[in-house]
mmCIF file of C-alpha atoms in Angstrom:
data_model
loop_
_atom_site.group_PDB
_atom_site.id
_atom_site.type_symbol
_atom_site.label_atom_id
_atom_site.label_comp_id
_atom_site.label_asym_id
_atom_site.label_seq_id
_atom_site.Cartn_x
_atom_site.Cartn_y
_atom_site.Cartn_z
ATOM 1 C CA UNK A 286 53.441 55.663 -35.859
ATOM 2 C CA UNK A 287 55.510 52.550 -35.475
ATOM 3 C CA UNK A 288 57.862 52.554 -32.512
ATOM 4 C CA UNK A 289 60.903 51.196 -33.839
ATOM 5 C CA UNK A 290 62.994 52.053 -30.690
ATOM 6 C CA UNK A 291 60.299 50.008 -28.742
ATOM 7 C CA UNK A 292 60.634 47.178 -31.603
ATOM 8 C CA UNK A 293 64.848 46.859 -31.010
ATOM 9 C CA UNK A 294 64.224 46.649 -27.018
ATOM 10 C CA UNK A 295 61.646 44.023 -27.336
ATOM 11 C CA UNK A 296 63.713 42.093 -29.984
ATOM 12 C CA UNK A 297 66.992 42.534 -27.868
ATOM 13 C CA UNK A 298 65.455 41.147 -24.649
ATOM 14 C CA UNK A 299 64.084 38.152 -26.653
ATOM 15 C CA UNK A 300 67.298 37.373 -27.506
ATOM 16 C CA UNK A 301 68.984 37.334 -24.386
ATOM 17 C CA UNK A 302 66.743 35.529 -22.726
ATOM 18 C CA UNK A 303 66.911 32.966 -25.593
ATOM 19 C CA UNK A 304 70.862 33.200 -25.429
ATOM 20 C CA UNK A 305 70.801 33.288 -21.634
ATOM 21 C CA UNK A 306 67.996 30.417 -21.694
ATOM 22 C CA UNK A 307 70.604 28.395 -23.606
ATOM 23 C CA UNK A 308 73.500 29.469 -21.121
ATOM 24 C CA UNK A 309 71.795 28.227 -18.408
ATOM 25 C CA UNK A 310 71.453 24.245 -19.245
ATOM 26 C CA UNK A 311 74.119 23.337 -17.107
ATOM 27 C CA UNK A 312 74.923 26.613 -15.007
ATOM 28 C CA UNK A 313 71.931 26.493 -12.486
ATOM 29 C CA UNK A 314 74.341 26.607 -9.311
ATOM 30 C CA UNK A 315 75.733 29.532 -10.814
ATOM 31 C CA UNK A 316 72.391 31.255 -11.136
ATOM 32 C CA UNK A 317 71.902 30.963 -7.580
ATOM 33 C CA UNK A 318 72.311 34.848 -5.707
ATOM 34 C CA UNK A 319 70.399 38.198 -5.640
ATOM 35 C CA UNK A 320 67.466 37.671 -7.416
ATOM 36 C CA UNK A 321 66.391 34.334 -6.036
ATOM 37 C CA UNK A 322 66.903 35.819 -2.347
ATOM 38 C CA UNK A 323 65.233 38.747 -3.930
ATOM 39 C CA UNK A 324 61.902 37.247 -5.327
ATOM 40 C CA UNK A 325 61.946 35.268 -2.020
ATOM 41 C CA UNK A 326 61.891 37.827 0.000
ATOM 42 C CA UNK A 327 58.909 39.515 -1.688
ATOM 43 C CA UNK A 328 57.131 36.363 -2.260
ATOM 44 C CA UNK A 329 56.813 36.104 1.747
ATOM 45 C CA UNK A 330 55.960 39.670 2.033
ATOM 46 C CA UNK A 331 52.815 39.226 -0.486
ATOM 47 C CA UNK A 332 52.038 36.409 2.003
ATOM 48 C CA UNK A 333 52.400 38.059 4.987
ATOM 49 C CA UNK A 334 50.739 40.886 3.905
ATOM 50 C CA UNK A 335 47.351 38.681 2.883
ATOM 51 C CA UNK A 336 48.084 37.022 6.375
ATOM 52 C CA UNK A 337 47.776 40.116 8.258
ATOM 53 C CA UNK A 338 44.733 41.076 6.478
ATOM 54 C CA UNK A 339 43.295 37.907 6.745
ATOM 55 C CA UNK A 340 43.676 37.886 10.537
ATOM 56 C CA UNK A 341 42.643 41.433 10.756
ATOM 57 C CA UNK A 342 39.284 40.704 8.943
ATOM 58 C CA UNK A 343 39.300 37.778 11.131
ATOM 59 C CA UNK A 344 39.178 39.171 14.249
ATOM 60 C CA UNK A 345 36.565 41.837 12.872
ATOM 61 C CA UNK A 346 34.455 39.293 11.665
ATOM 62 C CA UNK A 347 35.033 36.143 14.747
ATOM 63 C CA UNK A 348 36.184 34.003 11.821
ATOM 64 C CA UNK A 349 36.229 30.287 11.795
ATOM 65 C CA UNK A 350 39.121 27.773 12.264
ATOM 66 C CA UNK A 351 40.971 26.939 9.079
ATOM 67 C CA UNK A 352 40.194 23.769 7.758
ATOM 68 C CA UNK A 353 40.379 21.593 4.496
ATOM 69 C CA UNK A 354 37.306 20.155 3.020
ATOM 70 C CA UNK A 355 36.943 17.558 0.815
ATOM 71 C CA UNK A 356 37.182 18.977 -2.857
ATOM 72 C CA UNK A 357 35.592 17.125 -6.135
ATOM 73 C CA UNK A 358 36.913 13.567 -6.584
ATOM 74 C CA UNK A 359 39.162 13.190 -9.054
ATOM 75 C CA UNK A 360 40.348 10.003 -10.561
ATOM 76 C CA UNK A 361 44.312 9.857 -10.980
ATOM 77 C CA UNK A 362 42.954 7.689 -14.177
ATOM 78 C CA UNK A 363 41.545 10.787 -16.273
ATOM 79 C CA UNK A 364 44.377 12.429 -18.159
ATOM 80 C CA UNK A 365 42.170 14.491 -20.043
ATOM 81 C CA UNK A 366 41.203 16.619 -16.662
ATOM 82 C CA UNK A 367 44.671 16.923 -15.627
ATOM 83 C CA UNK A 368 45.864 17.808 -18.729
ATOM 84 C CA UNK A 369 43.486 21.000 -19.445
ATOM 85 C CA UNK A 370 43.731 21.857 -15.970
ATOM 86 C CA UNK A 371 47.584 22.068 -15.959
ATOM 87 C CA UNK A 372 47.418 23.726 -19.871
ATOM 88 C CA UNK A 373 45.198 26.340 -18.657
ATOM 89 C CA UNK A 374 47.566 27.396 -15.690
ATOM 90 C CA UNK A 375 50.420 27.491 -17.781
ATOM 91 C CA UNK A 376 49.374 29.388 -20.498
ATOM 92 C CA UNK A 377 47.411 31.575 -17.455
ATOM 93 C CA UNK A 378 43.854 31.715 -20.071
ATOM 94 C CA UNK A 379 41.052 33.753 -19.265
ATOM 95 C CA UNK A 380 39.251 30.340 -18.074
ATOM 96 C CA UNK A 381 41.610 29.870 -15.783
ATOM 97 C CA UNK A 382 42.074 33.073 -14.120
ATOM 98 C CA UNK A 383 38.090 33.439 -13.740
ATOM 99 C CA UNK A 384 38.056 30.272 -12.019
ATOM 100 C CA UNK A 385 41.309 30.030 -9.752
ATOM 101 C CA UNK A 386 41.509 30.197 -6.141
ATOM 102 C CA UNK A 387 45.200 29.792 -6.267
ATOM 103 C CA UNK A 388 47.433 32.924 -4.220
ATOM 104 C CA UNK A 389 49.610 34.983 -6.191
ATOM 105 C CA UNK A 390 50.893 38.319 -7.560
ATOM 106 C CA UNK A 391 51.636 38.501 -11.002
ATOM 107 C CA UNK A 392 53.296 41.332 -12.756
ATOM 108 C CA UNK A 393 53.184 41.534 -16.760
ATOM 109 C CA UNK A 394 55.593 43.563 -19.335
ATOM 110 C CA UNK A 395 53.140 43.907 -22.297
ATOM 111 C CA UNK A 396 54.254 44.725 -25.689
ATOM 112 C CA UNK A 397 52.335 44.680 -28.813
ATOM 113 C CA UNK A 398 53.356 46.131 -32.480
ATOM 114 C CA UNK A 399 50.980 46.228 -35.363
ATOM 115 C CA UNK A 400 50.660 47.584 -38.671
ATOM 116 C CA UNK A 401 47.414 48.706 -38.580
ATOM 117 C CA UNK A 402 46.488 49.349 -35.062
ATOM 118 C CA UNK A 403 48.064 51.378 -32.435
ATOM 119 C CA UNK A 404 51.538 50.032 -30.913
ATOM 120 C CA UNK A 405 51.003 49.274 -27.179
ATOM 121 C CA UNK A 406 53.250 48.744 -24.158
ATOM 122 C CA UNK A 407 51.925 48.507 -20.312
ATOM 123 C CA UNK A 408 52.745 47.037 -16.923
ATOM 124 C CA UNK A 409 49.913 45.094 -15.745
ATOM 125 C CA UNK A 410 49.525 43.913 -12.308
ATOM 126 C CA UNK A 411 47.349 41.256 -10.791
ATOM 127 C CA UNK A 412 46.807 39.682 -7.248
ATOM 128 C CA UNK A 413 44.655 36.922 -5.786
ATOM 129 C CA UNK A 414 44.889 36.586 -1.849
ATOM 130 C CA UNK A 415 42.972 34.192 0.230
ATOM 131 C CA UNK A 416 41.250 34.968 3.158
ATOM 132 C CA UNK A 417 41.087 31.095 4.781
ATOM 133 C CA UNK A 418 40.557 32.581 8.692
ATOM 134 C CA UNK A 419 38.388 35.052 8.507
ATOM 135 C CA UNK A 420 35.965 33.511 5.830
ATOM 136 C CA UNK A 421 37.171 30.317 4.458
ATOM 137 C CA UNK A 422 35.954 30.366 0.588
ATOM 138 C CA UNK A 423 37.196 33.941 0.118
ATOM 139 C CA UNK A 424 39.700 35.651 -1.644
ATOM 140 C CA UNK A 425 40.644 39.595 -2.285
ATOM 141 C CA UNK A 426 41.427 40.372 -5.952
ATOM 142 C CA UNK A 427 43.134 43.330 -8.040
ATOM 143 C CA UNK A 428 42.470 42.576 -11.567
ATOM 144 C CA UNK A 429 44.877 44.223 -14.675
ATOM 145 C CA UNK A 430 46.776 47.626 -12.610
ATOM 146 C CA UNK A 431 48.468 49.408 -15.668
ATOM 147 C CA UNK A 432 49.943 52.462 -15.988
ATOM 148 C CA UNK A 433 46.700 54.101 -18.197
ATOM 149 C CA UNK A 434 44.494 52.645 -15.245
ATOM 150 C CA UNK A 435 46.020 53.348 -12.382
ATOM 151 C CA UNK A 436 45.323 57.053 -11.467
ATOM 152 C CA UNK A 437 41.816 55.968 -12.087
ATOM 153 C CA UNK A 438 41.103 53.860 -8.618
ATOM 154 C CA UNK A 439 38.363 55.238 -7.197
ATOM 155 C CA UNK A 440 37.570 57.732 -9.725
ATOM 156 C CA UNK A 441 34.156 58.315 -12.023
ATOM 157 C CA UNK A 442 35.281 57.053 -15.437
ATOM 158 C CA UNK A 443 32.971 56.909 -18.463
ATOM 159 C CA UNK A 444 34.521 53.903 -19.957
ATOM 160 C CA UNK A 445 34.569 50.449 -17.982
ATOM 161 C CA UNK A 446 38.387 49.241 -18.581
ATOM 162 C CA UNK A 447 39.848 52.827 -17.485
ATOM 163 C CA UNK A 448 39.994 51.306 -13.720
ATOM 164 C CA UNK A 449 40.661 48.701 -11.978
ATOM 165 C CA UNK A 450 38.760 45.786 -10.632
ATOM 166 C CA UNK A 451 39.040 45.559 -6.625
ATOM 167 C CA UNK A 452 36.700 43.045 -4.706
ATOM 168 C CA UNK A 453 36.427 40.087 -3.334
ATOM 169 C CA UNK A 454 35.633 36.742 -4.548
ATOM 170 C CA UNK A 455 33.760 34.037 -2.715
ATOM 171 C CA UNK A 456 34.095 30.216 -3.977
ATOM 172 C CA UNK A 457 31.028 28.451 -3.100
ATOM 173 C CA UNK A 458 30.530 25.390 -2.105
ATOM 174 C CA UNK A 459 30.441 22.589 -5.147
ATOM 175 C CA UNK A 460 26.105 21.647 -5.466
ATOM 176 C CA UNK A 461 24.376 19.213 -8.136
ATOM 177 C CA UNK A 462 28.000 19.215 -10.067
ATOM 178 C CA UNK A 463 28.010 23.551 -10.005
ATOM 179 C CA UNK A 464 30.358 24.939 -8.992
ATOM 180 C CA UNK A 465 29.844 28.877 -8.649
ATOM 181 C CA UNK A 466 32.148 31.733 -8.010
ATOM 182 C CA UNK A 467 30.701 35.005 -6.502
ATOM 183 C CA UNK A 468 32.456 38.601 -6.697
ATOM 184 C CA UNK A 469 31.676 41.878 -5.375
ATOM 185 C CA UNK A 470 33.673 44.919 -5.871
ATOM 186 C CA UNK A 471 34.587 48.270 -7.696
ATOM 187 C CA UNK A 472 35.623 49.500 -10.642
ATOM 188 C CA UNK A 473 36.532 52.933 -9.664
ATOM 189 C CA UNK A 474 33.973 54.255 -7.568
ATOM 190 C CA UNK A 475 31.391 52.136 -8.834
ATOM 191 C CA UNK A 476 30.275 49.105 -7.148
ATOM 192 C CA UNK A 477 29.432 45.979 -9.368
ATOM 193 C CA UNK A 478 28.522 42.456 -8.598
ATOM 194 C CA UNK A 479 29.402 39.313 -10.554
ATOM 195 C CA UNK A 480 28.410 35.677 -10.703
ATOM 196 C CA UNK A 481 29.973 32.722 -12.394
ATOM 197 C CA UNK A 482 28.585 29.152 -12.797
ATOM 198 C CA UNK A 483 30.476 26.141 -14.640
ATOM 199 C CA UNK A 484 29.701 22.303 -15.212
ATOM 200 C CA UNK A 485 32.022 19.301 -15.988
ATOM 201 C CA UNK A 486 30.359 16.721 -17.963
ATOM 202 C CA UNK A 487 33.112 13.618 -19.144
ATOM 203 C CA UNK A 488 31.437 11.983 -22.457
ATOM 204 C CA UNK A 489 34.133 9.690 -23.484
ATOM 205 C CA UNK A 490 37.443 11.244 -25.540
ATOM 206 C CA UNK A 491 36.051 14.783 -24.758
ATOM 207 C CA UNK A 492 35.238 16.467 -21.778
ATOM 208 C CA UNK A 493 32.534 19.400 -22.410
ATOM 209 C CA UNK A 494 32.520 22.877 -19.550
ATOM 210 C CA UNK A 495 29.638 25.369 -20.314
ATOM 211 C CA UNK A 496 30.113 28.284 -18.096
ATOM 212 C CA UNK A 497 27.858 31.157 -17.794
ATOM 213 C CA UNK A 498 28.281 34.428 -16.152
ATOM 214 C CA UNK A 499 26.236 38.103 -15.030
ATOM 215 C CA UNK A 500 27.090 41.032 -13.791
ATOM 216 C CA UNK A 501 25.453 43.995 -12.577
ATOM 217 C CA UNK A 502 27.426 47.193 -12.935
ATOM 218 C CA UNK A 503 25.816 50.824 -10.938
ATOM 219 C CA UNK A 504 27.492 52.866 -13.507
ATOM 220 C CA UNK A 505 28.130 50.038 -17.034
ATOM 221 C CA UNK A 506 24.693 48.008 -16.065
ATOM 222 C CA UNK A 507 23.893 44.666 -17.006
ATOM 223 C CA UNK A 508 26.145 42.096 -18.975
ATOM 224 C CA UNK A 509 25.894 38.432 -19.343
ATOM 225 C CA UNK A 510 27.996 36.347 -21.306
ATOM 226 C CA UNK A 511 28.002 32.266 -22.420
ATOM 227 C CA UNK A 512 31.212 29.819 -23.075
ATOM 228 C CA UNK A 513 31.109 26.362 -23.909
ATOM 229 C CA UNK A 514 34.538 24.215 -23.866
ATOM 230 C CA UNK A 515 34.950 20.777 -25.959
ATOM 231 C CA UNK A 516 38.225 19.019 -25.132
ATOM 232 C CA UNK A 517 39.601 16.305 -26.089
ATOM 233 C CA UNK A 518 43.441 15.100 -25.867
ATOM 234 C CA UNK A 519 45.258 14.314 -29.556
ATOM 235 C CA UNK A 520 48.040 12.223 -27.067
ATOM 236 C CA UNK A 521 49.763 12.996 -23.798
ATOM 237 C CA UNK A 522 50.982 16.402 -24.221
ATOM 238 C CA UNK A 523 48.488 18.046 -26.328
ATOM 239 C CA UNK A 524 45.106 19.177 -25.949
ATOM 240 C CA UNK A 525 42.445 20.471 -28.681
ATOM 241 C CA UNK A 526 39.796 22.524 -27.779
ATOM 242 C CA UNK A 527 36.899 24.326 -29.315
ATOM 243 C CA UNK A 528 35.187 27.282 -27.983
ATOM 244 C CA UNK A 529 32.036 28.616 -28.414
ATOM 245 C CA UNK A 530 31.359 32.228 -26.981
ATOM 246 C CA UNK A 531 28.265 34.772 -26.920
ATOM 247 C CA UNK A 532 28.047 37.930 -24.780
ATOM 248 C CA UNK A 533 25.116 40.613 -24.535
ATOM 249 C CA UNK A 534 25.110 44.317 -22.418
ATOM 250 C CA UNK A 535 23.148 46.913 -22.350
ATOM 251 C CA UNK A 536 25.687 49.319 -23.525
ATOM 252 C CA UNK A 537 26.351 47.439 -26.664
ATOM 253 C CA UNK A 538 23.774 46.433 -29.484
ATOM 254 C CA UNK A 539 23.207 43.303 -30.894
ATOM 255 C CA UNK A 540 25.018 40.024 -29.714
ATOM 256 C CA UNK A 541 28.500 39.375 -29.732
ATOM 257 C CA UNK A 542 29.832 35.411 -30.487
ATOM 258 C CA UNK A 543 32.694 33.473 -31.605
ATOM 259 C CA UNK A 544 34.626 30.175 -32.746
ATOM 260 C CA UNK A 545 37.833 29.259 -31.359
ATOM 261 C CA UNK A 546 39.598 26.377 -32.346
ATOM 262 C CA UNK A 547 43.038 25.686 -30.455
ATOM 263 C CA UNK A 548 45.824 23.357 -30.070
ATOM 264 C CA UNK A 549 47.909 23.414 -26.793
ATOM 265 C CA UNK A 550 51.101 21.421 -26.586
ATOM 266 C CA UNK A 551 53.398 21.032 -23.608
ATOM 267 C CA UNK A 552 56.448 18.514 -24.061
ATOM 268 C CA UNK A 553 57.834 19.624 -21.163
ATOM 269 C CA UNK A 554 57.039 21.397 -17.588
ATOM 270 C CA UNK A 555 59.089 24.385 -19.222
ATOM 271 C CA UNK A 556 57.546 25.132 -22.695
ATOM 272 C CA UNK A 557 54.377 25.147 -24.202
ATOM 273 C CA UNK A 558 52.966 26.227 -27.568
ATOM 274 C CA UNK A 559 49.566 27.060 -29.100
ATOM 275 C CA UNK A 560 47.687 27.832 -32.099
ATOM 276 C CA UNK A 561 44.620 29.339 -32.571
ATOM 277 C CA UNK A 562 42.019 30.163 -35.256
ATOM 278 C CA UNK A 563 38.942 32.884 -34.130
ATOM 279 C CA UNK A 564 36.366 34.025 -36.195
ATOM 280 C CA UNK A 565 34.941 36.993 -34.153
ATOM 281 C CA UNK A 566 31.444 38.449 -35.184
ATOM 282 C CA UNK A 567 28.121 40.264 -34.029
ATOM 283 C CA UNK A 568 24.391 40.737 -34.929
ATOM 284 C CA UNK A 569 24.432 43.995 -34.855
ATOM 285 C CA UNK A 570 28.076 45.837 -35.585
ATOM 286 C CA UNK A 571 29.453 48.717 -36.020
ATOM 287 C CA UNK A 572 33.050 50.733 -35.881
ATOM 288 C CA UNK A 573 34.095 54.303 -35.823
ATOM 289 C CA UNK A 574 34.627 55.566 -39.481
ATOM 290 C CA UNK A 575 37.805 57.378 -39.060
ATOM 291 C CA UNK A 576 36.548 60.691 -41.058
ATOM 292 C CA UNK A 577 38.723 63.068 -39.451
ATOM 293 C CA UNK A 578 35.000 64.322 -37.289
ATOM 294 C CA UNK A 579 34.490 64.777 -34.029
ATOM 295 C CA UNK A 580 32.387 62.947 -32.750
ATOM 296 C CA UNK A 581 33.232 60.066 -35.235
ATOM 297 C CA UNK A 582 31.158 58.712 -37.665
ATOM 298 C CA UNK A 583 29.954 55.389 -37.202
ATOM 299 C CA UNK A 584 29.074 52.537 -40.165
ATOM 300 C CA UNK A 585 25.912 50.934 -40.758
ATOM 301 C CA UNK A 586 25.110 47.979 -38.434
ATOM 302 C CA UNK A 587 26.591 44.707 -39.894
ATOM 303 C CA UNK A 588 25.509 41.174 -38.874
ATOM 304 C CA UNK A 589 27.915 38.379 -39.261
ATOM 305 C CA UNK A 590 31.951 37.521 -38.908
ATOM 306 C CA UNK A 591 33.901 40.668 -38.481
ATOM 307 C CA UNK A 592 37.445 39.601 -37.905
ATOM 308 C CA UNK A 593 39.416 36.500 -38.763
ATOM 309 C CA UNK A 594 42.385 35.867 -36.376
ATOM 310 C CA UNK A 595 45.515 33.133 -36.450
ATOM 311 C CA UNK A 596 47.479 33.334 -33.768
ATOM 312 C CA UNK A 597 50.873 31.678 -32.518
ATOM 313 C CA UNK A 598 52.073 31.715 -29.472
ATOM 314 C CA UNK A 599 55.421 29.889 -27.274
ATOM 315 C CA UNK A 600 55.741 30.127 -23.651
ATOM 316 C CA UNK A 601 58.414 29.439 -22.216
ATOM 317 C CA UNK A 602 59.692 29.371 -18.281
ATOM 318 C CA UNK A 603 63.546 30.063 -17.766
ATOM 319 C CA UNK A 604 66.146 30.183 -15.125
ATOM 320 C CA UNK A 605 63.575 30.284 -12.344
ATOM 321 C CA UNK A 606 60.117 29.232 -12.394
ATOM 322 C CA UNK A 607 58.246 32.271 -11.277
ATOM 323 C CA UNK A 608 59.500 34.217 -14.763
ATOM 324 C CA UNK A 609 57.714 33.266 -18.075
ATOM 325 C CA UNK A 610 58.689 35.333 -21.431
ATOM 326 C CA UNK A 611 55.820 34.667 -24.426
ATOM 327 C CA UNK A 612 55.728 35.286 -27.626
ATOM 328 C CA UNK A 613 52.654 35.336 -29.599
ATOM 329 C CA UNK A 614 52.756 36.625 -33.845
ATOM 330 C CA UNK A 615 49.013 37.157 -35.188
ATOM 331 C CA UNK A 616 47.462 38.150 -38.293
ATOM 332 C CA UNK A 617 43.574 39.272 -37.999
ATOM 333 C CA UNK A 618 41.663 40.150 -41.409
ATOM 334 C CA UNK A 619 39.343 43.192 -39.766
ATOM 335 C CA UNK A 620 36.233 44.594 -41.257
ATOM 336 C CA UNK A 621 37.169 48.419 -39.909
ATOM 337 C CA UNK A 622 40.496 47.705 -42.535
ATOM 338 C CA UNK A 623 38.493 46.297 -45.427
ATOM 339 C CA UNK A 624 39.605 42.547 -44.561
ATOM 340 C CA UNK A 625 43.534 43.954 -45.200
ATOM 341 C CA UNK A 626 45.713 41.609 -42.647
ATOM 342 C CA UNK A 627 47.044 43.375 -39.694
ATOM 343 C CA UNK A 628 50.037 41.226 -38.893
ATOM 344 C CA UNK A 629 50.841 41.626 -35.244
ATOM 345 C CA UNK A 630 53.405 40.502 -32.380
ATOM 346 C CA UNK A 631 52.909 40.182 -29.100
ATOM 347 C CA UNK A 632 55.956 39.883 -26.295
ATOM 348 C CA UNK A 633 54.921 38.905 -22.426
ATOM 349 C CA UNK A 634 57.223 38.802 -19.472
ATOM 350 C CA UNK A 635 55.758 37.276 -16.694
ATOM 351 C CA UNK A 636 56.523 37.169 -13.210
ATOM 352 C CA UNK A 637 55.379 35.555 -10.216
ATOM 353 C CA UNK A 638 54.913 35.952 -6.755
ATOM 354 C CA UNK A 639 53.631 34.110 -3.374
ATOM 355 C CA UNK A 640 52.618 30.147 -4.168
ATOM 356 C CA UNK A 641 50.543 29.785 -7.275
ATOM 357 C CA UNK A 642 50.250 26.619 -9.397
ATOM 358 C CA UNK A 643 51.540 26.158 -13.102
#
């Protein structure tokens, strides 16, 4: 059933923060108070707090001596870099948050009303916090905390996204132009390990990323999944990229793959925009028929495009710039709803704590 009260609370915080947004040219002095002294203080908390555990672990462990070493060299020259660097931290993609070693907390208001799909609203919460004493190259992690999730940490769930992910990641060192991430963890009581691989190659106007990761699951098994980034940079502020995406596991026939063409613009430090076409298919699938049975009955195996999405989305940070609202209208063409559209909106709040980079 549509949530209409959900619907009026969603569309009456858009509009003050669009109201207050416009309020605010002008009035930053004034803004100045309680919540600034507020997210302050709990920004150096979230940084104490992965101090202390850093120095714990570091004393456990006879640590070495912080120190910098030299990173990849990067010309000031190449715009192209910077730019899909800085566009992936702002619009905080998948891409970037498997490859970041940048310290935060992040906590996420997510809303999401559809017409043929269930309405959804969560909490999400996610942390990355380095460990630079007692292993330099280390970080913890707590991946996607919501409200469905949470009283499943450390619990035996059938389903893989009914926990949480807690670990720790390790950032190797960069070899032969490879860099490679390394993650070992839980997800509830289950221990899984992860590895993730990626390569630059600059070919003129584009610059071209694949990235390929496994992971080993005691509980979900094996998965393994393949993306391959083309960029290129219309002018100053915009980037265009194409994806190119596979994924196999063992719990789910056939092959999943898709296309993803997008267009990022940022005119300003403050507000971005993006558009997006996916075409989103698989060798072998098939959906739950929903038959009224228990268990449901599922369709014949289909190979080939399954779901057509568009997608629109603004981001936009105001009054302080560790708060980001979103909003992101879709319309996906589903097989499951005979190719009917399923026009959709999606409404992020965003906020930030510790140092993290955007």
């Amino acid at each position: 059933m549509f949530n209409y009260q959900k619907l009026f609370f969603s569309i009456g915080c858009m509009w003050l923060l669009l109201v207050s947004d416009g309020m605010a040219e002008g009035n930053t002095s004034q803004q100045e108070g309680y919540m600034d002294e507020l997210h302050k203080s709990f920004s150096e908390k979230v940084l104490e707090w992965s101090d202390m555990v850093d120095v714990t672990l570091s004393e456990w462990l006879g640590g070495e001596e912080n120190s910098t070493e030299p990173g990849r060299a990067k010309s000031e020259e190449e715009k192209l870099l910077k730019e899909r660097t800085s566009t992936d931290a702002f619009f905080q993609s998948d891409k970037y948050l498997g490859e970041t070693d940048d310290t935060y907390l992040r906590v996420r208001f997510d809303t999401q009303f559809q017409n043929r799909e269930e309405n959804e609203f969560n909490v999400r919460v996610s942390a990355h916090l380095p460990l630079s004493r007692s292993k330099k190259r280390f970080n913890l992690f707590v991946e996607d905390v919501n409200k469905d999730n949470a009283k499943n940490v450390l619990e035996d769930t059938d389903e893989k996204n009914a926990a949480p992910r807690l670990g720790i990641n390790y950032f190797a060192p960069e070899a032969y132009g490879v860099r490679s991430k390394y993650s070992i963890g839980l997800v509830g009581i289950h221990p899984y390990v992860r590895a993730r691989y990626n390569i630059l190659f600059e070919t003129g106007e584009w610059i071209i990323e694949p990235v390929q990761s496994f992971e080993y699951s005691t509980k979900y098994q094996f998965e393994e999944e393949t993306d391959l980034y083309f960029d290129t940079q219309p002018n100053d502020v915009s980037l265009f990229r194409l994806q190119l995406y596979r994924k196999t596991e063992t719990r789910t026939d056939g092959m999943d793959y898709a296309f993803i063409f997008s267009y990022f613009y940022t005119g300003s430090r403050e507000t971005g925009w993006r558009v997006s076409q996916t075409f989103w298919g698989n060798t072998q699938y098939s959906y739950s028929v929903d038959d009224g049975t228990e268990p449901p009955v599922m369709s014949e195996p289909y190979g080939g495009i399954s779901d057509y999405r568009t997608e629109l989305s603004w981001r936009r940070n105001v009054w302080r710039k560790w708060f980001f609202y979103e909003l992101m209208p879709s319309v996906n063409f589903h097989r499951r709803h005979d190719y009917r559209p399923n026009y959709a909106f999606r409404f992020y709040l965003d906020f930030y704590f510790g140092t993290y980079r955007w």
